[in-house]
Amino acid sequence: MATAQRVRSSVAAQSQLNFRQRLVKDFVRNRYIYLMLVPVVAYYVVFHYGPMYGALMAFQDFNVTKGIWGSPWIGFENFTTFFNSVYFTRLIRNTLAINIIELFFAFPAPIILALLLNEITSPAFKRTVQTITYLPHFVSLVVVIGMMVDFLARDGLVNNLIGAVGVAPIPFLQRADWYWWLFVGSGIWQGIGWGSIVYLAAITNIDPTLYEAATVDGANRWHQLRHITIPSIMPTIIIFLILRIGSMMSVGYEKTILMYNSMTYETADVINSYVYRKGVLNADYGFSAAVGLFNSVINFGLLLIANRLSKRVSEMGLF
Amino acid sequence: MPIKRSRSEKIFYGVIILLMIALMIVTAYPLLYVLFASFSNPVELMSNRGILTAPLGFSLAAYEAVMQNPMITIGYRNTLFYVIAGTSISLVLTIMGAYALSRKNVLWRNPIMFAIVFTMFFHGGMIPSYLLVGQTLGLQDSPLALIIPGAISTWNLIILKTAFESVPIALEEAARIDGANDFQILWNVCIPISLPAIAVITLFYAVAEWNAWFGAMLYLRNRELYPLQIVLREILITNSTEAMTTGVSSGDVLPIAETIKYATIVVATVPILFVYPFLQKYFVKGVMIGAIKE
């Protein structure tokens, strides 16, 4: 009774204050929270929303000294120049090819690893596999590509080994036809263990009584895998699939820039590495910003489409 | 619980074990080869045409050359600075942001959260960021250019926000009744309870900073500021060990240049591989929280 009355009277007192007064009161009471929030919001405004504003230069004949305020607007000219350039089809083809190969091989690899690890009954063996396969995630890209350059060189380890069985040396990293497979393969080497963590965690969260009931009904390991484990981790798989589709138009430019060379440009050059060369090396800012913006918009569109499709088909989605 | 297996299940299990062993070899062997080769005698290694199961001979010559190389010592020193300064700034910002956004009574909490998550899916692009940091903010050739632009990882922010949200309300209320303000609640209640999550994001930030090279390539011209990864790139990918082999008689240059590469990889990679097993048990928790939340 007494508390109810107190609540009612405090509500009455609150409504007597006008909006401004309540705002001030809230700021005073939560001042430390707002103090903590300010630098974080400022960071996102400057370093994330700043570049989104800066992307307006894609519609300009951008000049650094004049800035966004002073440079002349040219509409979609930068975009049409890109669409009509000789690079356009090559860049799109390479970007899509690498992403499709990744979708088929690199995306399922950690899921399969997690499912196999789940079958292992010895905890010590399982932990050893995990520890070793997580390792490459922590090795820097520079070192990974550096090791590839060394091992795949004409006189490197791999050519020595295949030479022992009579195969003529292959200069792998100078060969355009090997590039996509080496790019995706090294990505799997580096990411399979780390990628399996989320799926393993999803498997651990499955209700063990499901398996007990299935065993009583005579289900073997294979039946359990097919009818319990895989359906149970499907939401996790779908969420990561949506995220993956949302980046179908981008290929890691850091890795591309480290890994490609003039002999492999034909298959290696992707949208982001082109943006880097045009923008940073050639200082063609407006044009390269347009290429980058085109890329961001397509990726965001793909993410929305994948999300909507997934919601329709499986009633699961990111948002 | 003893598991009874049928014959086919036993075969299936055997195949899985073999696959896992193969995976471990494929994963670990390249790293082991580098380790063995770095301690090998340079001349013996040159004439070797196969796999290594131990160092060939034993020589520390490559490590001596690496330690005497001024670019590597400068790179090491700079990277240590970037890792310590960058990780500290990242942690402070992420902890403050995660705490503020985990409070239910913050004005515009949902719009702010939406605006933050949105940046994970849409960005302005490389060139506008490059011009913003290098030109507008004038951070060309400044160590800040490697520390500030990536200071908050939205993924880490969400991991920590989720951890703070799971702190029992009763503990916070008890502290508030004792007169604690938000800073004290954060410091005395939320942080101690969320230490595993904080350990994980600390590792993520430190590894990212240790391995970063692209920012340095964009913003740094002054070699005195180069982080280790840029020096590594010159040695491993654009192939220049000349600077390190000065003083070595010309006939020995080629062999030792090869072992120097391996020694540099070891020196640059071991520190990171050394810390991670201690935090491994927290990974699942850290990564999983983010995944559920998303």
PDB file of N, CA and C in Angstrom, chain A residues 23 32-34 36 39-40 43-44 46-47 49 51-52 57 119 121 131-136 138 140 142-143 150-151 157 160 189 194 198 201 220-221 243 253-254 258 276 279 288 296 300 303 318, chain B residues 3 5 9 13 23 26-27 33 49-50 93 96-97 99 103 106-107 115 118 121-123 127-128 131-132 148-149 151-152 154 182-183 211 213-214 217 229 233 258 262 265 273 276 280 283 287-288 294:
ATOM      1  N   LEU A  23      14.724  16.418 -18.476  1.00  0.00           N
ATOM      2  CA  LEU A  23      15.965  16.173 -19.211  1.00  0.00           C
ATOM      3  C   LEU A  23      17.171  16.562 -18.354  1.00  0.00           C
ATOM      4  N   TYR A  32      27.690  10.663 -15.113  1.00  0.00           N
ATOM      5  CA  TYR A  32      28.888   9.868 -15.395  1.00  0.00           C
ATOM      6  C   TYR A  32      28.671   8.951 -16.598  1.00  0.00           C
ATOM      7  N   ILE A  33      27.434   8.444 -16.719  1.00  0.00           N
ATOM      8  CA  ILE A  33      27.159   7.579 -17.874  1.00  0.00           C
ATOM      9  C   ILE A  33      27.333   8.372 -19.165  1.00  0.00           C
ATOM     10  N   TYR A  34      26.781   9.594 -19.193  1.00  0.00           N
ATOM     11  CA  TYR A  34      26.904  10.401 -20.408  1.00  0.00           C
ATOM     12  C   TYR A  34      28.354  10.796 -20.659  1.00  0.00           C
ATOM     13  N   MET A  36      30.878   8.982 -20.022  1.00  0.00           N
ATOM     14  CA  MET A  36      31.543   7.825 -20.632  1.00  0.00           C
ATOM     15  C   MET A  36      31.114   7.647 -22.083  1.00  0.00           C
ATOM     16  N   PRO A  39      32.939  10.228 -25.520  1.00  0.00           N
ATOM     17  CA  PRO A  39      34.061   9.917 -26.417  1.00  0.00           C
ATOM     18  C   PRO A  39      33.741   8.794 -27.403  1.00  0.00           C
ATOM     19  N   VAL A  40      32.894   7.852 -26.974  1.00  0.00           N
ATOM     20  CA  VAL A  40      32.557   6.728 -27.851  1.00  0.00           C
ATOM     21  C   VAL A  40      31.703   7.207 -29.025  1.00  0.00           C
ATOM     22  N   TYR A  43      33.840   9.118 -31.356  1.00  0.00           N
ATOM     23  CA  TYR A  43      34.656   8.228 -32.186  1.00  0.00           C
ATOM     24  C   TYR A  43      33.871   7.747 -33.396  1.00  0.00           C
ATOM     25  N   TYR A  44      32.621   7.281 -33.148  1.00  0.00           N
ATOM     26  CA  TYR A  44      31.829   6.763 -34.266  1.00  0.00           C
ATOM     27  C   TYR A  44      31.450   7.869 -35.243  1.00  0.00           C
ATOM     28  N   VAL A  46      33.159  10.625 -35.915  1.00  0.00           N
ATOM     29  CA  VAL A  46      34.315  11.053 -36.703  1.00  0.00           C
ATOM     30  C   VAL A  46      34.798   9.942 -37.636  1.00  0.00           C
ATOM     31  N   PHE A  47      35.034   8.749 -37.108  1.00  0.00           N
ATOM     32  CA  PHE A  47      35.731   7.735 -37.897  1.00  0.00           C
ATOM     33  C   PHE A  47      34.821   6.804 -38.691  1.00  0.00           C
ATOM     34  N   TYR A  49      31.050   7.849 -39.389  1.00  0.00           N
ATOM     35  CA  TYR A  49      30.111   8.683 -40.140  1.00  0.00           C
ATOM     36  C   TYR A  49      30.847   9.769 -40.921  1.00  0.00           C
ATOM     37  N   PRO A  51      33.681   9.366 -42.755  1.00  0.00           N
ATOM     38  CA  PRO A  51      33.923   8.843 -44.107  1.00  0.00           C
ATOM     39  C   PRO A  51      32.644   8.678 -44.933  1.00  0.00           C
ATOM     40  N   MET A  52      31.486   8.431 -44.279  1.00  0.00           N
ATOM     41  CA  MET A  52      30.243   8.325 -45.063  1.00  0.00           C
ATOM     42  C   MET A  52      29.910   9.680 -45.674  1.00  0.00           C
ATOM     43  N   MET A  57      32.257  12.755 -52.081  1.00  0.00           N
ATOM     44  CA  MET A  57      33.230  13.120 -53.123  1.00  0.00           C
ATOM     45  C   MET A  57      33.112  12.215 -54.348  1.00  0.00           C
ATOM     46  N   GLU A 119      32.330 -35.347 -32.762  1.00  0.00           N
ATOM     47  CA  GLU A 119      32.268 -36.815 -32.711  1.00  0.00           C
ATOM     48  C   GLU A 119      33.399 -37.401 -31.867  1.00  0.00           C
ATOM     49  N   THR A 121      35.580 -38.444 -28.927  1.00  0.00           N
ATOM     50  CA  THR A 121      35.202 -38.716 -27.536  1.00  0.00           C
ATOM     51  C   THR A 121      36.326 -38.427 -26.551  1.00  0.00           C
ATOM     52  N   THR A 131      43.634 -26.440 -30.216  1.00  0.00           N
ATOM     53  CA  THR A 131      44.774 -25.550 -29.961  1.00  0.00           C
ATOM     54  C   THR A 131      45.593 -25.349 -31.231  1.00  0.00           C
ATOM     55  N   ILE A 132      45.851 -26.430 -31.945  1.00  0.00           N
ATOM     56  CA  ILE A 132      46.698 -26.314 -33.135  1.00  0.00           C
ATOM     57  C   ILE A 132      45.968 -25.581 -34.269  1.00  0.00           C
ATOM     58  N   THR A 133      44.684 -25.891 -34.472  1.00  0.00           N
ATOM     59  CA  THR A 133      44.010 -25.249 -35.607  1.00  0.00           C
ATOM     60  C   THR A 133      43.663 -23.784 -35.327  1.00  0.00           C
ATOM     61  N   TYR A 134      43.636 -23.365 -34.048  1.00  0.00           N
ATOM     62  CA  TYR A 134      43.397 -21.937 -33.775  1.00  0.00           C
ATOM     63  C   TYR A 134      44.642 -21.108 -34.081  1.00  0.00           C
ATOM     64  N   LEU A 135      45.827 -21.744 -33.957  1.00  0.00           N
ATOM     65  CA  LEU A 135      47.094 -21.006 -34.078  1.00  0.00           C
ATOM     66  C   LEU A 135      47.202 -20.064 -35.279  1.00  0.00           C
ATOM     67  N   PRO A 136      46.932 -20.546 -36.508  1.00  0.00           N
ATOM     68  CA  PRO A 136      47.192 -19.670 -37.660  1.00  0.00           C
ATOM     69  C   PRO A 136      46.377 -18.376 -37.650  1.00  0.00           C
ATOM     70  N   PHE A 138      46.270 -16.327 -35.442  1.00  0.00           N
ATOM     71  CA  PHE A 138      47.060 -15.288 -34.777  1.00  0.00           C
ATOM     72  C   PHE A 138      48.316 -14.919 -35.544  1.00  0.00           C
ATOM     73  N   SER A 140      50.265 -13.207 -38.468  1.00  0.00           N
ATOM     74  CA  SER A 140      49.898 -12.034 -39.269  1.00  0.00           C
ATOM     75  C   SER A 140      49.816 -12.383 -40.750  1.00  0.00           C
ATOM     76  N   VAL A 142      51.031 -10.717 -43.143  1.00  0.00           N
ATOM     77  CA  VAL A 142      52.340 -10.521 -43.760  1.00  0.00           C
ATOM     78  C   VAL A 142      53.150 -11.809 -43.667  1.00  0.00           C
ATOM     79  N   VAL A 143      53.100 -12.464 -42.512  1.00  0.00           N
ATOM     80  CA  VAL A 143      53.860 -13.702 -42.328  1.00  0.00           C
ATOM     81  C   VAL A 143      53.257 -14.836 -43.164  1.00  0.00           C
ATOM     82  N   ASP A 150      57.759 -18.012 -49.870  1.00  0.00           N
ATOM     83  CA  ASP A 150      58.937 -18.847 -49.675  1.00  0.00           C
ATOM     84  C   ASP A 150      58.690 -20.307 -50.066  1.00  0.00           C
ATOM     85  N   PHE A 151      57.605 -20.881 -49.565  1.00  0.00           N
ATOM     86  CA  PHE A 151      57.349 -22.304 -49.816  1.00  0.00           C
ATOM     87  C   PHE A 151      56.997 -22.583 -51.273  1.00  0.00           C
ATOM     88  N   LEU A 157      60.025 -25.218 -50.927  1.00  0.00           N
ATOM     89  CA  LEU A 157      59.734 -26.532 -50.360  1.00  0.00           C
ATOM     90  C   LEU A 157      58.751 -27.332 -51.220  1.00  0.00           C
ATOM     91  N   ASN A 160      60.258 -28.563 -54.399  1.00  0.00           N
ATOM     92  CA  ASN A 160      61.208 -29.633 -54.123  1.00  0.00           C
ATOM     93  C   ASN A 160      60.471 -30.948 -53.916  1.00  0.00           C
ATOM     94  N   TRP A 189      43.336 -22.416 -44.486  1.00  0.00           N
ATOM     95  CA  TRP A 189      44.416 -22.801 -43.565  1.00  0.00           C
ATOM     96  C   TRP A 189      44.399 -21.892 -42.329  1.00  0.00           C
ATOM     97  N   TRP A 194      39.596 -21.276 -36.167  1.00  0.00           N
ATOM     98  CA  TRP A 194      38.963 -20.152 -35.482  1.00  0.00           C
ATOM     99  C   TRP A 194      37.473 -20.079 -35.823  1.00  0.00           C
ATOM    100  N   VAL A 198      32.465 -20.815 -33.084  1.00  0.00           N
ATOM    101  CA  VAL A 198      31.046 -20.481 -32.907  1.00  0.00           C
ATOM    102  C   VAL A 198      30.160 -21.704 -33.092  1.00  0.00           C
ATOM    103  N   ALA A 201      30.444 -23.993 -30.162  1.00  0.00           N
ATOM    104  CA  ALA A 201      29.689 -23.433 -29.035  1.00  0.00           C
ATOM    105  C   ALA A 201      28.198 -23.693 -29.230  1.00  0.00           C
ATOM    106  N   ASN A 220      21.400 -44.119 -34.558  1.00  0.00           N
ATOM    107  CA  ASN A 220      22.859 -44.219 -34.437  1.00  0.00           C
ATOM    108  C   ASN A 220      23.483 -42.832 -34.565  1.00  0.00           C
ATOM    109  N   ARG A 221      24.832 -42.753 -34.531  1.00  0.00           N
ATOM    110  CA  ARG A 221      25.530 -41.457 -34.535  1.00  0.00           C
ATOM    111  C   ARG A 221      25.154 -40.633 -35.776  1.00  0.00           C
ATOM    112  N   LEU A 243      25.627 -12.983 -43.203  1.00  0.00           N
ATOM    113  CA  LEU A 243      26.763 -12.060 -43.095  1.00  0.00           C
ATOM    114  C   LEU A 243      27.731 -12.278 -44.258  1.00  0.00           C
ATOM    115  N   TYR A 253      41.320  -6.684 -49.084  1.00  0.00           N
ATOM    116  CA  TYR A 253      42.313  -5.977 -49.904  1.00  0.00           C
ATOM    117  C   TYR A 253      43.699  -6.068 -49.311  1.00  0.00           C
ATOM    118  N   GLU A 254      43.784  -6.197 -47.966  1.00  0.00           N
ATOM    119  CA  GLU A 254      45.118  -6.275 -47.376  1.00  0.00           C
ATOM    120  C   GLU A 254      45.835  -7.512 -47.903  1.00  0.00           C
ATOM    121  N   LEU A 258      49.111  -7.770 -50.550  1.00  0.00           N
ATOM    122  CA  LEU A 258      50.330  -8.500 -50.188  1.00  0.00           C
ATOM    123  C   LEU A 258      50.634  -9.614 -51.184  1.00  0.00           C
ATOM    124  N   TYR A 276      42.437   1.007 -53.941  1.00  0.00           N
ATOM    125  CA  TYR A 276      43.695   1.387 -53.300  1.00  0.00           C
ATOM    126  C   TYR A 276      44.675   1.975 -54.323  1.00  0.00           C
ATOM    127  N   GLY A 279      43.145   5.345 -55.725  1.00  0.00           N
ATOM    128  CA  GLY A 279      42.998   6.414 -54.745  1.00  0.00           C
ATOM    129  C   GLY A 279      44.302   6.774 -54.063  1.00  0.00           C
ATOM    130  N   SER A 288      37.996   6.966 -57.230  1.00  0.00           N
ATOM    131  CA  SER A 288      38.175   5.770 -56.399  1.00  0.00           C
ATOM    132  C   SER A 288      37.137   5.728 -55.277  1.00  0.00           C
ATOM    133  N   SER A 296      30.322  -0.656 -51.485  1.00  0.00           N
ATOM    134  CA  SER A 296      29.621  -0.656 -50.189  1.00  0.00           C
ATOM    135  C   SER A 296      28.123  -0.807 -50.384  1.00  0.00           C
ATOM    136  N   PHE A 300      25.755  -3.859 -49.076  1.00  0.00           N
ATOM    137  CA  PHE A 300      24.661  -3.602 -48.139  1.00  0.00           C
ATOM    138  C   PHE A 300      23.349  -4.121 -48.723  1.00  0.00           C
ATOM    139  N   LEU A 303      23.215  -7.848 -48.393  1.00  0.00           N
ATOM    140  CA  LEU A 303      22.921  -8.226 -47.006  1.00  0.00           C
ATOM    141  C   LEU A 303      21.417  -8.143 -46.744  1.00  0.00           C
ATOM    142  N   LEU A 318      18.963 -11.537 -39.323  1.00  0.00           N
ATOM    143  CA  LEU A 318      19.809 -10.710 -38.470  1.00  0.00           C
ATOM    144  C   LEU A 318      18.987  -9.625 -37.805  1.00  0.00           C
TER     145      LEU A 318
ATOM    146  N   ILE B   3      30.179 -45.754 -24.611  1.00  0.00           N
ATOM    147  CA  ILE B   3      29.504 -45.658 -25.909  1.00  0.00           C
ATOM    148  C   ILE B   3      29.706 -46.961 -26.664  1.00  0.00           C
ATOM    149  N   ARG B   5      29.612 -49.000 -29.990  1.00  0.00           N
ATOM    150  CA  ARG B   5      29.692 -48.643 -31.395  1.00  0.00           C
ATOM    151  C   ARG B   5      29.516 -49.877 -32.258  1.00  0.00           C
ATOM    152  N   GLU B   9      30.395 -47.751 -37.367  1.00  0.00           N
ATOM    153  CA  GLU B   9      30.689 -46.544 -36.586  1.00  0.00           C
ATOM    154  C   GLU B   9      32.159 -46.489 -36.173  1.00  0.00           C
ATOM    155  N   TYR B  13      34.678 -43.555 -37.034  1.00  0.00           N
ATOM    156  CA  TYR B  13      35.448 -42.869 -35.999  1.00  0.00           C
ATOM    157  C   TYR B  13      36.932 -42.848 -36.357  1.00  0.00           C
ATOM    158  N   LEU B  23      44.840 -32.868 -40.567  1.00  0.00           N
ATOM    159  CA  LEU B  23      44.607 -31.424 -40.443  1.00  0.00           C
ATOM    160  C   LEU B  23      45.659 -30.783 -39.540  1.00  0.00           C
ATOM    161  N   VAL B  26      48.941 -30.531 -41.481  1.00  0.00           N
ATOM    162  CA  VAL B  26      48.892 -29.475 -42.491  1.00  0.00           C
ATOM    163  C   VAL B  26      48.949 -28.094 -41.832  1.00  0.00           C
ATOM    164  N   THR B  27      48.300 -27.959 -40.682  1.00  0.00           N
ATOM    165  CA  THR B  27      48.282 -26.660 -40.009  1.00  0.00           C
ATOM    166  C   THR B  27      49.621 -26.344 -39.373  1.00  0.00           C
ATOM    167  N   TYR B  33      58.336 -26.035 -39.819  1.00  0.00           N
ATOM    168  CA  TYR B  33      59.414 -25.969 -40.808  1.00  0.00           C
ATOM    169  C   TYR B  33      60.182 -24.657 -40.640  1.00  0.00           C
ATOM    170  N   ARG B  49      66.829 -30.632 -49.952  1.00  0.00           N
ATOM    171  CA  ARG B  49      65.766 -30.625 -50.960  1.00  0.00           C
ATOM    172  C   ARG B  49      64.501 -31.324 -50.463  1.00  0.00           C
ATOM    173  N   GLY B  50      64.228 -31.274 -49.214  1.00  0.00           N
ATOM    174  CA  GLY B  50      63.025 -31.976 -48.757  1.00  0.00           C
ATOM    175  C   GLY B  50      62.529 -31.401 -47.454  1.00  0.00           C
ATOM    176  N   LEU B  93      38.137   3.046 -24.063  1.00  0.00           N
ATOM    177  CA  LEU B  93      36.951   3.473 -24.821  1.00  0.00           C
ATOM    178  C   LEU B  93      35.890   2.377 -24.857  1.00  0.00           C
ATOM    179  N   MET B  96      34.166   1.952 -21.420  1.00  0.00           N
ATOM    180  CA  MET B  96      33.243   3.055 -21.116  1.00  0.00           C
ATOM    181  C   MET B  96      31.986   2.954 -21.986  1.00  0.00           C
ATOM    182  N   GLY B  97      32.193   2.700 -23.283  1.00  0.00           N
ATOM    183  CA  GLY B  97      31.053   2.609 -24.187  1.00  0.00           C
ATOM    184  C   GLY B  97      30.145   1.448 -23.822  1.00  0.00           C
ATOM    185  N   TYR B  99      29.782   0.001 -20.943  1.00  0.00           N
ATOM    186  CA  TYR B  99      29.057   0.260 -19.688  1.00  0.00           C
ATOM    187  C   TYR B  99      27.878   1.197 -19.950  1.00  0.00           C
ATOM    188  N   ARG B 103      23.462   0.332 -19.795  1.00  0.00           N
ATOM    189  CA  ARG B 103      22.484   0.909 -18.843  1.00  0.00           C
ATOM    190  C   ARG B 103      21.140   1.053 -19.547  1.00  0.00           C
ATOM    191  N   VAL B 106      19.649   5.126 -20.345  1.00  0.00           N
ATOM    192  CA  VAL B 106      20.341   6.150 -21.120  1.00  0.00           C
ATOM    193  C   VAL B 106      19.427   6.667 -22.230  1.00  0.00           C
ATOM    194  N   LEU B 107      19.398   7.989 -22.339  1.00  0.00           N
ATOM    195  CA  LEU B 107      18.571   8.639 -23.350  1.00  0.00           C
ATOM    196  C   LEU B 107      19.081   8.251 -24.746  1.00  0.00           C
ATOM    197  N   ALA B 115      22.891   3.083 -34.610  1.00  0.00           N
ATOM    198  CA  ALA B 115      23.882   3.797 -35.420  1.00  0.00           C
ATOM    199  C   ALA B 115      25.242   3.109 -35.340  1.00  0.00           C
ATOM    200  N   PHE B 118      25.029  -0.277 -37.283  1.00  0.00           N
ATOM    201  CA  PHE B 118      24.944   0.018 -38.717  1.00  0.00           C
ATOM    202  C   PHE B 118      26.336   0.109 -39.354  1.00  0.00           C
ATOM    203  N   PHE B 121      27.842  -2.845 -41.111  1.00  0.00           N
ATOM    204  CA  PHE B 121      27.322  -3.313 -42.392  1.00  0.00           C
ATOM    205  C   PHE B 121      27.488  -2.302 -43.522  1.00  0.00           C
ATOM    206  N   PHE B 122      27.768  -1.067 -43.176  1.00  0.00           N
ATOM    207  CA  PHE B 122      27.939  -0.063 -44.218  1.00  0.00           C
ATOM    208  C   PHE B 122      29.058   0.891 -43.823  1.00  0.00           C
ATOM    209  N   HIS B 123      29.936   1.147 -44.789  1.00  0.00           N
ATOM    210  CA  HIS B 123      31.010   2.096 -44.489  1.00  0.00           C
ATOM    211  C   HIS B 123      31.274   2.993 -45.687  1.00  0.00           C
ATOM    212  N   ILE B 127      38.938   5.349 -49.321  1.00  0.00           N
ATOM    213  CA  ILE B 127      39.514   6.632 -49.714  1.00  0.00           C
ATOM    214  C   ILE B 127      39.027   7.789 -48.822  1.00  0.00           C
ATOM    215  N   PRO B 128      37.711   7.888 -48.559  1.00  0.00           N
ATOM    216  CA  PRO B 128      37.296   8.952 -47.633  1.00  0.00           C
ATOM    217  C   PRO B 128      37.946   8.816 -46.248  1.00  0.00           C
ATOM    218  N   LEU B 131      41.597  10.017 -46.569  1.00  0.00           N
ATOM    219  CA  LEU B 131      41.720  11.474 -46.644  1.00  0.00           C
ATOM    220  C   LEU B 131      41.384  12.123 -45.310  1.00  0.00           C
ATOM    221  N   LEU B 132      40.390  11.543 -44.617  1.00  0.00           N
ATOM    222  CA  LEU B 132      40.008  12.091 -43.311  1.00  0.00           C
ATOM    223  C   LEU B 132      41.184  12.028 -42.336  1.00  0.00           C
ATOM    224  N   ILE B 148      44.341   5.554 -33.302  1.00  0.00           N
ATOM    225  CA  ILE B 148      42.999   6.116 -33.102  1.00  0.00           C
ATOM    226  C   ILE B 148      41.944   5.618 -34.099  1.00  0.00           C
ATOM    227  N   PRO B 149      42.214   5.605 -35.425  1.00  0.00           N
ATOM    228  CA  PRO B 149      41.113   5.291 -36.340  1.00  0.00           C
ATOM    229  C   PRO B 149      40.439   3.942 -36.096  1.00  0.00           C
ATOM    230  N   ALA B 151      40.282   2.447 -33.079  1.00  0.00           N
ATOM    231  CA  ALA B 151      40.333   2.286 -31.621  1.00  0.00           C
ATOM    232  C   ALA B 151      39.218   1.405 -31.073  1.00  0.00           C
ATOM    233  N   ILE B 152      38.006   1.519 -31.639  1.00  0.00           N
ATOM    234  CA  ILE B 152      36.921   0.680 -31.123  1.00  0.00           C
ATOM    235  C   ILE B 152      36.530  -0.334 -32.183  1.00  0.00           C
ATOM    236  N   THR B 154      33.573  -2.675 -33.123  1.00  0.00           N
ATOM    237  CA  THR B 154      32.163  -2.779 -32.746  1.00  0.00           C
ATOM    238  C   THR B 154      31.854  -4.177 -32.199  1.00  0.00           C
ATOM    239  N   ASP B 182      28.417   5.853 -10.844  1.00  0.00           N
ATOM    240  CA  ASP B 182      28.571   4.922 -11.959  1.00  0.00           C
ATOM    241  C   ASP B 182      30.022   4.497 -12.183  1.00  0.00           C
ATOM    242  N   PHE B 183      30.964   5.419 -11.987  1.00  0.00           N
ATOM    243  CA  PHE B 183      32.367   5.043 -12.156  1.00  0.00           C
ATOM    244  C   PHE B 183      32.754   3.957 -11.165  1.00  0.00           C
ATOM    245  N   ASN B 211      49.604  -7.314 -35.478  1.00  0.00           N
ATOM    246  CA  ASN B 211      49.648  -7.785 -36.857  1.00  0.00           C
ATOM    247  C   ASN B 211      49.344  -6.710 -37.898  1.00  0.00           C
ATOM    248  N   TRP B 213      49.469  -3.728 -40.522  1.00  0.00           N
ATOM    249  CA  TRP B 213      50.520  -3.156 -41.370  1.00  0.00           C
ATOM    250  C   TRP B 213      49.966  -2.142 -42.363  1.00  0.00           C
ATOM    251  N   PHE B 214      48.661  -2.271 -42.694  1.00  0.00           N
ATOM    252  CA  PHE B 214      48.120  -1.463 -43.770  1.00  0.00           C
ATOM    253  C   PHE B 214      48.086   0.019 -43.411  1.00  0.00           C
ATOM    254  N   MET B 217      51.331   1.524 -43.896  1.00  0.00           N
ATOM    255  CA  MET B 217      51.666   1.742 -45.299  1.00  0.00           C
ATOM    256  C   MET B 217      50.947   2.983 -45.836  1.00  0.00           C
ATOM    257  N   GLN B 229      55.625  -5.232 -38.750  1.00  0.00           N
ATOM    258  CA  GLN B 229      55.037  -5.920 -39.898  1.00  0.00           C
ATOM    259  C   GLN B 229      55.472  -5.311 -41.228  1.00  0.00           C
ATOM    260  N   ARG B 233      57.415  -7.193 -44.110  1.00  0.00           N
ATOM    261  CA  ARG B 233      56.944  -7.235 -45.495  1.00  0.00           C
ATOM    262  C   ARG B 233      58.110  -6.974 -46.439  1.00  0.00           C
ATOM    263  N   GLU B 258      68.412 -16.624 -46.570  1.00  0.00           N
ATOM    264  CA  GLU B 258      67.277 -17.531 -46.445  1.00  0.00           C
ATOM    265  C   GLU B 258      66.952 -17.810 -44.970  1.00  0.00           C
ATOM    266  N   TYR B 262      63.550 -16.858 -42.084  1.00  0.00           N
ATOM    267  CA  TYR B 262      62.868 -17.731 -41.135  1.00  0.00           C
ATOM    268  C   TYR B 262      62.997 -17.198 -39.708  1.00  0.00           C
ATOM    269  N   ILE B 265      60.573 -14.383 -39.090  1.00  0.00           N
ATOM    270  CA  ILE B 265      59.199 -14.856 -38.868  1.00  0.00           C
ATOM    271  C   ILE B 265      59.043 -15.330 -37.419  1.00  0.00           C
ATOM    272  N   LEU B 273      51.942 -16.056 -30.321  1.00  0.00           N
ATOM    273  CA  LEU B 273      51.556 -17.451 -30.120  1.00  0.00           C
ATOM    274  C   LEU B 273      51.771 -17.870 -28.667  1.00  0.00           C
ATOM    275  N   TYR B 276      48.540 -16.701 -26.364  1.00  0.00           N
ATOM    276  CA  TYR B 276      47.164 -17.113 -26.625  1.00  0.00           C
ATOM    277  C   TYR B 276      46.690 -18.380 -25.897  1.00  0.00           C
ATOM    278  N   GLN B 280      42.940 -19.265 -24.055  1.00  0.00           N
ATOM    279  CA  GLN B 280      42.123 -20.083 -24.952  1.00  0.00           C
ATOM    280  C   GLN B 280      40.778 -20.462 -24.352  1.00  0.00           C
ATOM    281  N   PHE B 283      37.940 -18.098 -25.057  1.00  0.00           N
ATOM    282  CA  PHE B 283      37.546 -17.763 -26.425  1.00  0.00           C
ATOM    283  C   PHE B 283      36.083 -18.049 -26.710  1.00  0.00           C
ATOM    284  N   VAL B 287      33.669 -15.237 -28.041  1.00  0.00           N
ATOM    285  CA  VAL B 287      33.181 -15.235 -29.407  1.00  0.00           C
ATOM    286  C   VAL B 287      31.684 -15.515 -29.431  1.00  0.00           C
ATOM    287  N   MET B 288      31.253 -16.417 -28.558  1.00  0.00           N
ATOM    288  CA  MET B 288      29.867 -16.849 -28.562  1.00  0.00           C
ATOM    289  C   MET B 288      28.922 -15.725 -28.163  1.00  0.00           C
ATOM    290  N   GLU B 294      24.305 -10.941 -31.969  1.00  0.00           N
ATOM    291  CA  GLU B 294      24.046 -10.507 -33.338  1.00  0.00           C
ATOM    292  C   GLU B 294      22.913 -11.300 -33.964  1.00  0.00           C
TER     293      GLU B 294
END
